[in-house]
Amino acid sequence: MELSVTVSAHFDAQHRIADYPPCADPHGHSWTVEATVSGDLDPKSGWVPGSTFLEQDVRLMAEELNRSDLNVLLPGTVTSPLGIAGYFLERLALRFQRLTSVRVSCSDGTAGEVRRTPRQL
């Protein structure tokens, strides 16, 4: 039986997106990141293997971004929810082979989700 486990973390950070008028000026949001891994149930722990470590890594990454300027910390990344989700997915996929998706939402109600295709798993 294949299951999914989603972990989440929150951070507050500012950003700007120069070519997107609603976000052209520096401003801040509260952000939520959710990362999902899929796999078989570990009968001993009752969880998907690796999900505990995923929770730790997502929280650490969120702490790194907390109270920061995302444009400074993530150069070359469009700091939209979708761009930040891609950043998290790229970093987390290096450690978690069964990572299936990352979703980032911000306090203005927008969200973006990046999913890995089956052949990427």
PDB file of C-alpha atoms in Angstrom:
ATOM      1  CA  MET A   1       0.000   0.000   0.000  1.00  0.00           C
ATOM      2  CA  GLU A   2       1.473   3.366  -1.004  1.00  0.00           C
ATOM      3  CA  LEU A   3       0.808   6.342   1.223  1.00  0.00           C
ATOM      4  CA  SER A   4       1.734  10.006   1.308  1.00  0.00           C
ATOM      5  CA  VAL A   5       2.904  12.138   4.203  1.00  0.00           C
ATOM      6  CA  THR A   6       2.921  15.934   4.007  1.00  0.00           C
ATOM      7  CA  VAL A   7       4.932  18.115   6.367  1.00  0.00           C
ATOM      8  CA  SER A   8       4.747  21.879   6.636  1.00  0.00           C
ATOM      9  CA  ALA A   9       6.647  24.835   8.017  1.00  0.00           C
ATOM     10  CA  HIS A  10       6.120  28.589   8.120  1.00  0.00           C
ATOM     11  CA  PHE A  11       8.377  31.580   7.706  1.00  0.00           C
ATOM     12  CA  ASP A  12       8.087  35.337   7.287  1.00  0.00           C
ATOM     13  CA  ALA A  13      10.122  37.029   4.595  1.00  0.00           C
ATOM     14  CA  GLN A  14      10.084  39.913   2.182  1.00  0.00           C
ATOM     15  CA  HIS A  15      10.425  39.817  -1.578  1.00  0.00           C
ATOM     16  CA  ARG A  16       9.746  41.686  -4.753  1.00  0.00           C
ATOM     17  CA  ILE A  17       9.064  40.625  -8.320  1.00  0.00           C
ATOM     18  CA  ALA A  18      10.123  43.514 -10.550  1.00  0.00           C
ATOM     19  CA  ASP A  19       8.019  42.625 -13.596  1.00  0.00           C
ATOM     20  CA  TYR A  20       4.838  41.791 -11.678  1.00  0.00           C
ATOM     21  CA  PRO A  21       3.055  45.026 -10.639  1.00  0.00           C
ATOM     22  CA  PRO A  22       1.355  43.753  -7.455  1.00  0.00           C
ATOM     23  CA  CYS A  23       4.771  42.662  -6.132  1.00  0.00           C
ATOM     24  CA  ALA A  24       7.053  45.239  -7.740  1.00  0.00           C
ATOM     25  CA  ASP A  25       7.866  47.019  -4.472  1.00  0.00           C
ATOM     26  CA  PRO A  26       9.567  45.254  -1.549  1.00  0.00           C
ATOM     27  CA  HIS A  27       6.990  43.855   0.872  1.00  0.00           C
ATOM     28  CA  GLY A  28       6.601  40.954   3.249  1.00  0.00           C
ATOM     29  CA  HIS A  29       4.435  37.877   3.612  1.00  0.00           C
ATOM     30  CA  SER A  30       3.929  34.958   5.911  1.00  0.00           C
ATOM     31  CA  TRP A  31       4.789  31.893   3.853  1.00  0.00           C
ATOM     32  CA  THR A  32       3.839  28.232   4.272  1.00  0.00           C
ATOM     33  CA  VAL A  33       5.743  25.411   2.628  1.00  0.00           C
ATOM     34  CA  GLU A  34       4.358  21.873   2.385  1.00  0.00           C
ATOM     35  CA  ALA A  35       6.459  18.954   1.163  1.00  0.00           C
ATOM     36  CA  THR A  36       5.061  15.505   0.388  1.00  0.00           C
ATOM     37  CA  VAL A  37       6.770  12.120   0.216  1.00  0.00           C
ATOM     38  CA  SER A  38       5.111   8.908  -0.924  1.00  0.00           C
ATOM     39  CA  GLY A  39       5.962   5.314  -0.246  1.00  0.00           C
ATOM     40  CA  ASP A  40       4.984   2.136   1.496  1.00  0.00           C
ATOM     41  CA  LEU A  41       3.947   2.090   5.121  1.00  0.00           C
ATOM     42  CA  ASP A  42       6.710   1.140   7.538  1.00  0.00           C
ATOM     43  CA  PRO A  43       4.891  -1.268   9.877  1.00  0.00           C
ATOM     44  CA  LYS A  44       7.278  -0.517  12.748  1.00  0.00           C
ATOM     45  CA  SER A  45       6.889   3.266  12.756  1.00  0.00           C
ATOM     46  CA  GLY A  46       3.500   3.637  11.111  1.00  0.00           C
ATOM     47  CA  TRP A  47       4.922   6.291   8.760  1.00  0.00           C
ATOM     48  CA  VAL A  48       6.411   6.556   5.299  1.00  0.00           C
ATOM     49  CA  PRO A  49      10.173   5.967   5.652  1.00  0.00           C
ATOM     50  CA  GLY A  50      12.123   9.225   5.749  1.00  0.00           C
ATOM     51  CA  SER A  51       9.173  11.464   6.591  1.00  0.00           C
ATOM     52  CA  THR A  52      10.578  12.370  10.016  1.00  0.00           C
ATOM     53  CA  PHE A  53      13.792  13.585   8.423  1.00  0.00           C
ATOM     54  CA  LEU A  54      11.793  15.475   5.798  1.00  0.00           C
ATOM     55  CA  GLU A  55      10.018  17.396   8.548  1.00  0.00           C
ATOM     56  CA  GLN A  56      13.369  18.374  10.064  1.00  0.00           C
ATOM     57  CA  ASP A  57      14.810  19.498   6.727  1.00  0.00           C
ATOM     58  CA  VAL A  58      11.749  21.539   5.733  1.00  0.00           C
ATOM     59  CA  ARG A  59      11.787  23.308   9.103  1.00  0.00           C
ATOM     60  CA  LEU A  60      15.512  24.037   8.839  1.00  0.00           C
ATOM     61  CA  MET A  61      15.104  25.465   5.342  1.00  0.00           C
ATOM     62  CA  ALA A  62      12.193  27.624   6.507  1.00  0.00           C
ATOM     63  CA  GLU A  63      14.315  28.880   9.419  1.00  0.00           C
ATOM     64  CA  GLU A  64      17.071  29.835   6.957  1.00  0.00           C
ATOM     65  CA  LEU A  65      14.588  32.019   5.064  1.00  0.00           C
ATOM     66  CA  ASN A  66      12.774  33.463   8.088  1.00  0.00           C
ATOM     67  CA  ARG A  67      12.964  37.256   8.437  1.00  0.00           C
ATOM     68  CA  SER A  68      15.048  37.577   5.304  1.00  0.00           C
ATOM     69  CA  ASP A  69      14.914  39.209   1.914  1.00  0.00           C
ATOM     70  CA  LEU A  70      14.221  36.310  -0.445  1.00  0.00           C
ATOM     71  CA  ASN A  71      15.713  38.167  -3.404  1.00  0.00           C
ATOM     72  CA  VAL A  72      19.029  38.361  -1.553  1.00  0.00           C
ATOM     73  CA  LEU A  73      19.045  34.777  -0.250  1.00  0.00           C
ATOM     74  CA  LEU A  74      17.731  33.174  -3.445  1.00  0.00           C
ATOM     75  CA  PRO A  75      19.488  34.991  -6.296  1.00  0.00           C
ATOM     76  CA  GLY A  76      18.329  33.801  -9.688  1.00  0.00           C
ATOM     77  CA  THR A  77      15.029  32.526  -8.263  1.00  0.00           C
ATOM     78  CA  VAL A  78      11.779  34.292  -9.069  1.00  0.00           C
ATOM     79  CA  THR A  79      10.416  34.780  -5.561  1.00  0.00           C
ATOM     80  CA  SER A  80       6.831  33.874  -6.400  1.00  0.00           C
ATOM     81  CA  PRO A  81       5.214  30.963  -4.545  1.00  0.00           C
ATOM     82  CA  LEU A  82       5.924  28.770  -7.566  1.00  0.00           C
ATOM     83  CA  GLY A  83       9.576  29.835  -7.742  1.00  0.00           C
ATOM     84  CA  ILE A  84      10.093  29.237  -4.028  1.00  0.00           C
ATOM     85  CA  ALA A  85       8.402  25.832  -4.308  1.00  0.00           C
ATOM     86  CA  GLY A  86      10.868  24.966  -7.072  1.00  0.00           C
ATOM     87  CA  TYR A  87      13.769  26.028  -4.846  1.00  0.00           C
ATOM     88  CA  PHE A  88      12.558  23.782  -2.015  1.00  0.00           C
ATOM     89  CA  LEU A  89      11.921  20.876  -4.387  1.00  0.00           C
ATOM     90  CA  GLU A  90      15.398  21.070  -5.928  1.00  0.00           C
ATOM     91  CA  ARG A  91      17.109  21.046  -2.531  1.00  0.00           C
ATOM     92  CA  LEU A  92      14.900  18.427  -0.913  1.00  0.00           C
ATOM     93  CA  ALA A  93      14.957  16.045  -3.897  1.00  0.00           C
ATOM     94  CA  LEU A  94      18.703  15.622  -3.393  1.00  0.00           C
ATOM     95  CA  ARG A  95      18.024  13.867  -0.103  1.00  0.00           C
ATOM     96  CA  PHE A  96      14.513  12.450  -0.449  1.00  0.00           C
ATOM     97  CA  GLN A  97      14.080  10.149  -3.430  1.00  0.00           C
ATOM     98  CA  ARG A  98      10.350   9.716  -2.772  1.00  0.00           C
ATOM     99  CA  LEU A  99       9.600  13.460  -2.612  1.00  0.00           C
ATOM    100  CA  THR A 100       6.570  13.941  -4.848  1.00  0.00           C
ATOM    101  CA  SER A 101       5.641  17.621  -4.486  1.00  0.00           C
ATOM    102  CA  VAL A 102       6.240  20.940  -2.779  1.00  0.00           C
ATOM    103  CA  ARG A 103       3.561  23.604  -2.350  1.00  0.00           C
ATOM    104  CA  VAL A 104       4.225  27.160  -1.172  1.00  0.00           C
ATOM    105  CA  SER A 105       1.530  29.652  -0.259  1.00  0.00           C
ATOM    106  CA  CYS A 106       1.756  33.194   0.997  1.00  0.00           C
ATOM    107  CA  SER A 107      -0.437  35.405   3.125  1.00  0.00           C
ATOM    108  CA  ASP A 108      -2.014  37.162   0.135  1.00  0.00           C
ATOM    109  CA  GLY A 109      -3.739  33.895  -0.797  1.00  0.00           C
ATOM    110  CA  THR A 110      -1.566  32.878  -3.750  1.00  0.00           C
ATOM    111  CA  ALA A 111       0.092  29.480  -3.957  1.00  0.00           C
ATOM    112  CA  GLY A 112       2.261  27.438  -6.274  1.00  0.00           C
ATOM    113  CA  GLU A 113       2.975  23.722  -6.404  1.00  0.00           C
ATOM    114  CA  VAL A 114       5.754  21.827  -8.131  1.00  0.00           C
ATOM    115  CA  ARG A 115       5.384  18.082  -8.675  1.00  0.00           C
ATOM    116  CA  ARG A 116       7.896  15.471  -9.702  1.00  0.00           C
ATOM    117  CA  THR A 117       6.870  13.155 -12.491  1.00  0.00           C
ATOM    118  CA  PRO A 118       6.993   9.375 -11.910  1.00  0.00           C
ATOM    119  CA  ARG A 119      10.151   9.074 -14.007  1.00  0.00           C
ATOM    120  CA  GLN A 120      11.879  11.651 -11.751  1.00  0.00           C
ATOM    121  CA  LEU A 121      11.236   9.520  -8.658  1.00  0.00           C
TER     122      LEU A 121
END
